[in-house]
Amino acid sequence: MSKKIPILLLAVISIFLVGEAAFAQEITLLYTGQTHAMLYPCDCPVEADGGVARRAALIKQLRKSNPNTLLLDSGNYFAGGLLDQVTQNTQLDMQRTVVNLRAMELMQYDALNLSNDEFNFGERFFEDSAAKLKLNFVSSNIQSERISYYIIKEIAGIKIGIVGLANHKAKEKLSVLSFSEPLAALKDSVAKLKERGVDIVILLSNIGSEECQRLVKEVPGIDLVLEGGGSFKEDISYKKGETIFLRPVWQARKLGKAVLKIKNKKIVDSRVEEIRVSDKITDDPQVLSML
């Protein structure tokens, strides 16, 4: 009898562990931000990384390893502006932006947040460009027929709501499109998502780290935030309360990757890393042909 008890105990433990493994799910989040339409690898003496053709190839590779993948951008993917290191003139910057958007379309981004740089060439240029592309632009505080108030994606039975916030610099560039204050817009969009039975809420933000933390504190129910961009010295991720904050790499020289562990339709753990978009990655031929 004494020998049978340990065997029975092991059997129970094994069943429990199998049940736990089956219950847990993993969703891979790939993300970028502050790319400023950087089409080519950086002109760096060390680690000349980046480039949309390499990024497209890397994303394809990662999607094959986990089809439960979400691809997001937190904003400022248009050329031009003070932070665009390779800006030349308005005409060339507009052309570079069009190529970048087509590349992002081929990469099949699930949602693109809007920020101030997306209106560097005026509202009409954004609207005309958006009309020609199969891209999901999202913003809770900029209203347009081409912009979704929020987006819902269902992955592995998990309903994920995605909202976006633009900063006040974007407001200064708008004359036709309406701009709402971030706090009120965020409260409204999160409430609507909860009414629609969303399990996880992701905020794409370009309003600054401190301001974003304040908003998340005032608007409960946000599970993950993708910030507008980080520096090389900052942590790639951190947590405030129950909310995970992610920072993308400048000019997408590295691709952000967060593996989210889901239990009971909630994020219970995350593994975050940055993957170099290095010269070891063979360019995607379809994107390369546009360059």
Short mmCIF file of C-alpha atoms in Angstrom, two decimals:
data_model
loop_
_atom_site.label_atom_id
_atom_site.label_comp_id
_atom_site.label_asym_id
_atom_site.label_seq_id
_atom_site.Cartn_x
_atom_site.Cartn_y
_atom_site.Cartn_z
CA MET A 1 0.00 0.00 0.00
CA SER A 2 2.81 2.39 0.87
CA LYS A 3 4.32 1.91 -2.60
CA LYS A 4 1.05 2.69 -4.35
CA ILE A 5 0.54 6.07 -2.68
CA PRO A 6 3.58 7.80 -4.29
CA ILE A 7 2.60 6.38 -7.70
CA LEU A 8 -0.92 7.71 -7.28
CA LEU A 9 0.43 11.06 -6.16
CA LEU A 10 2.70 11.28 -9.20
CA ALA A 11 -0.23 10.47 -11.47
CA VAL A 12 -2.31 13.26 -9.92
CA ILE A 13 0.57 15.75 -10.23
CA SER A 14 1.10 14.79 -13.88
CA ILE A 15 -2.57 15.32 -14.70
CA PHE A 16 -2.47 18.68 -12.93
CA LEU A 17 0.61 19.84 -14.84
CA VAL A 18 -0.83 18.77 -18.18
CA GLY A 19 -4.02 20.65 -17.34
CA GLU A 20 -2.05 23.76 -16.39
CA ALA A 21 -0.03 23.64 -19.64
CA ALA A 22 -3.18 23.24 -21.69
CA PHE A 23 -4.85 26.09 -19.84
CA ALA A 24 -2.03 28.58 -20.44
CA GLN A 25 -1.69 30.26 -23.84
CA GLU A 26 1.00 32.38 -25.42
CA ILE A 27 0.54 35.36 -27.73
CA THR A 28 3.55 36.97 -29.36
CA LEU A 29 3.50 40.75 -29.64
CA LEU A 30 5.91 42.29 -32.16
CA TYR A 31 6.23 46.06 -32.07
CA THR A 32 7.93 49.17 -33.43
CA GLY A 33 7.72 52.93 -32.89
CA GLN A 34 9.53 56.15 -33.78
CA THR A 35 10.76 54.66 -37.07
CA HIS A 36 10.46 57.97 -38.99
CA ALA A 37 10.26 56.12 -42.33
CA MET A 38 13.82 54.83 -42.01
CA LEU A 39 13.86 52.58 -45.07
CA TYR A 40 17.49 51.46 -44.97
CA PRO A 41 19.88 50.22 -42.26
CA CYS A 42 21.45 52.92 -40.14
CA ASP A 43 24.79 54.36 -41.18
CA CYS A 44 26.44 53.18 -37.97
CA PRO A 45 30.10 52.18 -37.50
CA VAL A 46 28.96 49.30 -35.28
CA GLU A 47 25.78 47.25 -35.70
CA ALA A 48 24.46 48.91 -38.85
CA ASP A 49 21.02 47.48 -38.16
CA GLY A 50 17.52 48.22 -39.38
CA GLY A 51 15.87 48.57 -42.76
CA VAL A 52 12.32 47.66 -43.81
CA ALA A 53 13.35 44.76 -46.07
CA ARG A 54 15.19 43.03 -43.24
CA ARG A 55 12.35 43.78 -40.81
CA ALA A 56 9.79 42.24 -43.15
CA ALA A 57 11.87 39.06 -43.45
CA LEU A 58 12.31 38.83 -39.68
CA ILE A 59 8.58 39.29 -39.04
CA LYS A 60 7.74 36.53 -41.51
CA GLN A 61 10.16 34.22 -39.75
CA LEU A 62 8.73 34.98 -36.30
CA ARG A 63 5.15 34.52 -37.48
CA LYS A 64 6.01 31.03 -38.70
CA SER A 65 7.23 30.07 -35.22
CA ASN A 66 4.04 31.36 -33.59
CA PRO A 67 0.96 32.12 -35.70
CA ASN A 68 -0.66 33.75 -32.63
CA THR A 69 1.20 36.98 -33.34
CA LEU A 70 0.17 40.62 -33.14
CA LEU A 71 2.18 43.35 -34.93
CA LEU A 72 1.79 46.96 -33.72
CA ASP A 73 3.36 50.41 -34.12
CA SER A 74 3.05 53.23 -31.60
CA GLY A 75 3.37 56.08 -34.12
CA ASN A 76 5.73 58.51 -35.89
CA TYR A 77 6.36 56.29 -38.91
CA PHE A 78 6.06 59.19 -41.39
CA ALA A 79 9.19 60.94 -42.66
CA GLY A 80 10.03 64.58 -41.95
CA GLY A 81 9.98 66.49 -38.72
CA LEU A 82 12.67 67.39 -36.23
CA LEU A 83 13.55 63.80 -35.34
CA ASP A 84 14.01 62.52 -38.89
CA GLN A 85 17.78 62.21 -39.24
CA VAL A 86 17.71 61.60 -43.01
CA THR A 87 15.21 64.24 -44.07
CA GLN A 88 16.05 65.99 -47.35
CA ASN A 89 13.13 67.94 -48.71
CA THR A 90 9.37 67.73 -48.55
CA GLN A 91 8.91 65.96 -51.89
CA LEU A 92 11.47 63.24 -51.17
CA ASP A 93 10.18 62.83 -47.62
CA MET A 94 6.67 62.29 -48.96
CA GLN A 95 7.95 59.67 -51.41
CA ARG A 96 9.85 57.92 -48.64
CA THR A 97 6.72 57.90 -46.50
CA VAL A 98 4.66 56.25 -49.25
CA VAL A 99 7.26 53.52 -49.68
CA ASN A 100 7.40 52.98 -45.92
CA LEU A 101 3.62 52.65 -45.68
CA ARG A 102 3.57 50.13 -48.52
CA ALA A 103 6.27 48.14 -46.75
CA MET A 104 4.24 48.17 -43.52
CA GLU A 105 1.21 47.01 -45.49
CA LEU A 106 3.22 44.06 -46.82
CA MET A 107 4.36 43.29 -43.26
CA GLN A 108 0.65 43.15 -42.34
CA TYR A 109 0.67 45.41 -39.30
CA ASP A 110 -2.45 44.86 -37.22
CA ALA A 111 -2.68 48.45 -35.95
CA LEU A 112 -0.82 51.73 -36.41
CA ASN A 113 -1.21 54.52 -33.89
CA LEU A 114 -1.26 58.14 -35.06
CA SER A 115 0.96 60.88 -33.74
CA ASN A 116 2.25 64.30 -34.76
CA ASP A 117 4.55 63.15 -37.59
CA GLU A 118 1.67 61.47 -39.40
CA PHE A 119 0.49 64.99 -40.30
CA ASN A 120 3.84 66.46 -41.38
CA PHE A 121 2.50 66.88 -44.92
CA GLY A 122 -1.02 67.88 -43.99
CA GLU A 123 -4.26 66.08 -43.32
CA ARG A 124 -5.06 65.57 -47.01
CA PHE A 125 -1.81 63.70 -47.62
CA PHE A 126 -2.57 61.37 -44.71
CA GLU A 127 -6.16 60.81 -45.84
CA ASP A 128 -5.18 60.15 -49.46
CA SER A 129 -2.40 57.78 -48.45
CA ALA A 130 -4.64 55.88 -46.03
CA ALA A 131 -7.32 55.46 -48.71
CA LYS A 132 -4.88 53.56 -50.95
CA LEU A 133 -3.66 51.14 -48.30
CA LYS A 134 -4.97 48.17 -46.35
CA LEU A 135 -3.67 49.40 -43.02
CA ASN A 136 -5.54 49.79 -39.74
CA PHE A 137 -4.95 53.31 -38.39
CA VAL A 138 -6.21 53.73 -34.84
CA SER A 139 -6.66 56.74 -32.56
CA SER A 140 -9.08 57.42 -29.75
CA ASN A 141 -8.51 61.17 -29.88
CA ILE A 142 -8.25 61.98 -33.62
CA GLN A 143 -11.42 61.43 -35.62
CA SER A 144 -11.57 60.65 -39.34
CA GLU A 145 -13.24 58.20 -41.71
CA ARG A 146 -9.82 56.62 -42.26
CA ILE A 147 -9.10 56.20 -38.54
CA SER A 148 -10.63 53.57 -36.25
CA TYR A 149 -11.65 54.67 -32.77
CA TYR A 150 -10.46 51.28 -31.56
CA ILE A 151 -9.67 47.87 -33.06
CA ILE A 152 -10.60 44.43 -31.77
CA LYS A 153 -8.49 41.43 -32.73
CA GLU A 154 -9.30 37.88 -31.69
CA ILE A 155 -6.27 35.60 -31.30
CA ALA A 156 -6.54 32.05 -29.97
CA GLY A 157 -9.96 32.84 -28.53
CA ILE A 158 -8.67 35.97 -26.72
CA LYS A 159 -10.39 39.26 -27.59
CA ILE A 160 -7.79 42.02 -27.65
CA GLY A 161 -8.85 45.66 -27.82
CA ILE A 162 -6.36 48.16 -29.23
CA VAL A 163 -6.62 51.91 -28.67
CA GLY A 164 -4.29 54.75 -29.61
CA LEU A 165 -3.48 58.22 -28.33
CA ALA A 166 -1.84 61.11 -30.17
CA ASN A 167 0.03 63.91 -28.42
CA HIS A 168 -0.82 67.63 -28.43
CA LYS A 169 1.80 68.28 -31.12
CA ALA A 170 -0.54 66.48 -33.50
CA LYS A 171 -3.35 68.89 -32.56
CA GLU A 172 -1.23 71.82 -33.74
CA LYS A 173 -1.08 70.31 -37.24
CA LEU A 174 -4.82 69.70 -37.57
CA SER A 175 -7.31 72.08 -39.08
CA VAL A 176 -10.07 69.81 -40.38
CA LEU A 177 -9.82 66.66 -38.28
CA SER A 178 -11.00 66.92 -34.69
CA PHE A 179 -8.75 66.29 -31.68
CA SER A 180 -10.00 65.18 -28.26
CA GLU A 181 -8.20 65.42 -24.94
CA PRO A 182 -6.36 62.12 -24.28
CA LEU A 183 -7.87 61.38 -20.84
CA ALA A 184 -11.51 61.72 -21.88
CA ALA A 185 -10.93 59.84 -25.12
CA LEU A 186 -9.14 56.99 -23.36
CA LYS A 187 -11.86 56.62 -20.72
CA ASP A 188 -14.52 56.44 -23.41
CA SER A 189 -12.71 53.95 -25.65
CA VAL A 190 -11.79 51.59 -22.78
CA ALA A 191 -15.40 51.66 -21.54
CA LYS A 192 -16.69 50.79 -25.02
CA LEU A 193 -14.20 47.94 -25.33
CA LYS A 194 -15.26 46.51 -21.98
CA GLU A 195 -18.91 46.70 -23.10
CA ARG A 196 -17.94 44.58 -26.11
CA GLY A 197 -16.43 41.90 -23.91
CA VAL A 198 -12.76 42.51 -24.62
CA ASP A 199 -10.37 40.44 -22.48
CA ILE A 200 -7.15 42.44 -22.88
CA VAL A 201 -6.70 46.16 -23.62
CA ILE A 202 -3.54 47.45 -25.33
CA LEU A 203 -2.79 51.17 -25.52
CA LEU A 204 -0.55 52.54 -28.28
CA SER A 205 0.68 55.86 -26.96
CA ASN A 206 2.76 58.76 -28.20
CA ILE A 207 2.12 61.21 -25.39
CA GLY A 208 5.25 60.73 -23.29
CA SER A 209 6.10 58.21 -20.60
CA GLU A 210 5.16 60.18 -17.47
CA GLU A 211 1.89 61.45 -18.93
CA CYS A 212 1.03 57.96 -20.11
CA GLN A 213 1.60 56.50 -16.65
CA ARG A 214 -0.70 59.14 -15.17
CA LEU A 215 -3.47 58.33 -17.64
CA VAL A 216 -3.20 54.60 -17.05
CA LYS A 217 -3.52 55.23 -13.32
CA GLU A 218 -6.71 57.22 -13.90
CA VAL A 219 -8.21 54.79 -16.42
CA PRO A 220 -8.29 51.25 -14.99
CA GLY A 221 -8.43 48.24 -17.27
CA ILE A 222 -5.37 48.82 -19.48
CA ASP A 223 -3.23 45.69 -19.51
CA LEU A 224 -0.34 46.75 -21.73
CA VAL A 225 1.06 50.01 -23.10
CA LEU A 226 3.34 50.41 -26.12
CA GLU A 227 5.05 53.76 -25.67
CA GLY A 228 6.12 56.17 -28.37
CA GLY A 229 9.79 55.37 -28.21
CA GLY A 230 12.68 54.90 -25.87
CA SER A 231 16.35 55.71 -25.75
CA PHE A 232 19.14 53.17 -25.71
CA LYS A 233 19.69 53.81 -21.99
CA GLU A 234 16.16 53.11 -20.81
CA ASP A 235 14.71 49.76 -19.81
CA ILE A 236 12.97 48.05 -22.69
CA SER A 237 10.01 47.23 -20.43
CA TYR A 238 8.74 47.94 -16.94
CA LYS A 239 5.60 47.48 -14.90
CA LYS A 240 3.37 49.93 -13.03
CA GLY A 241 0.79 48.15 -10.94
CA GLU A 242 -0.67 45.45 -13.16
CA THR A 243 0.13 47.26 -16.43
CA ILE A 244 3.08 46.27 -18.62
CA PHE A 245 4.89 49.10 -20.43
CA LEU A 246 7.00 48.42 -23.53
CA ARG A 247 9.44 50.76 -25.27
CA PRO A 248 10.29 50.27 -28.96
CA VAL A 249 13.75 50.85 -30.40
CA TRP A 250 14.59 54.02 -32.35
CA GLN A 251 14.24 53.62 -36.15
CA ALA A 252 13.37 49.93 -35.67
CA ARG A 253 17.04 49.00 -35.54
CA LYS A 254 15.77 46.23 -33.29
CA LEU A 255 12.36 44.62 -33.36
CA GLY A 256 10.55 44.46 -30.04
CA LYS A 257 9.13 41.09 -29.06
CA ALA A 258 6.99 40.32 -26.01
CA VAL A 259 5.71 36.80 -25.41
CA LEU A 260 2.58 37.18 -23.32
CA LYS A 261 1.47 34.26 -21.16
CA ILE A 262 -2.32 34.19 -20.89
CA LYS A 263 -4.38 32.44 -18.22
CA ASN A 264 -8.10 32.92 -17.71
CA LYS A 265 -7.89 35.40 -20.60
CA LYS A 266 -5.54 37.70 -18.69
CA ILE A 267 -1.81 38.40 -18.99
CA VAL A 268 -0.04 36.66 -16.10
CA ASP A 269 3.55 36.88 -17.32
CA SER A 270 5.67 38.30 -20.14
CA ARG A 271 9.09 37.72 -21.67
CA VAL A 272 10.45 40.76 -23.47
CA GLU A 273 13.44 40.98 -25.80
CA GLU A 274 14.84 43.09 -28.61
CA ILE A 275 15.91 41.30 -31.77
CA ARG A 276 18.60 42.90 -33.90
CA VAL A 277 17.53 43.66 -37.47
CA SER A 278 21.05 42.80 -38.56
CA ASP A 279 22.85 42.05 -41.81
CA LYS A 280 22.52 38.34 -41.02
CA ILE A 281 18.88 38.65 -42.09
CA THR A 282 18.28 38.27 -45.80
CA ASP A 283 16.13 41.08 -47.23
CA ASP A 284 12.54 40.26 -48.05
CA PRO A 285 12.46 40.26 -51.87
CA GLN A 286 9.02 41.84 -52.18
CA VAL A 287 9.88 44.80 -49.95
CA LEU A 288 13.36 45.06 -51.44
CA SER A 289 11.87 45.48 -54.93
CA MET A 290 10.16 48.69 -53.78
CA LEU A 291 13.44 50.19 -52.64
#
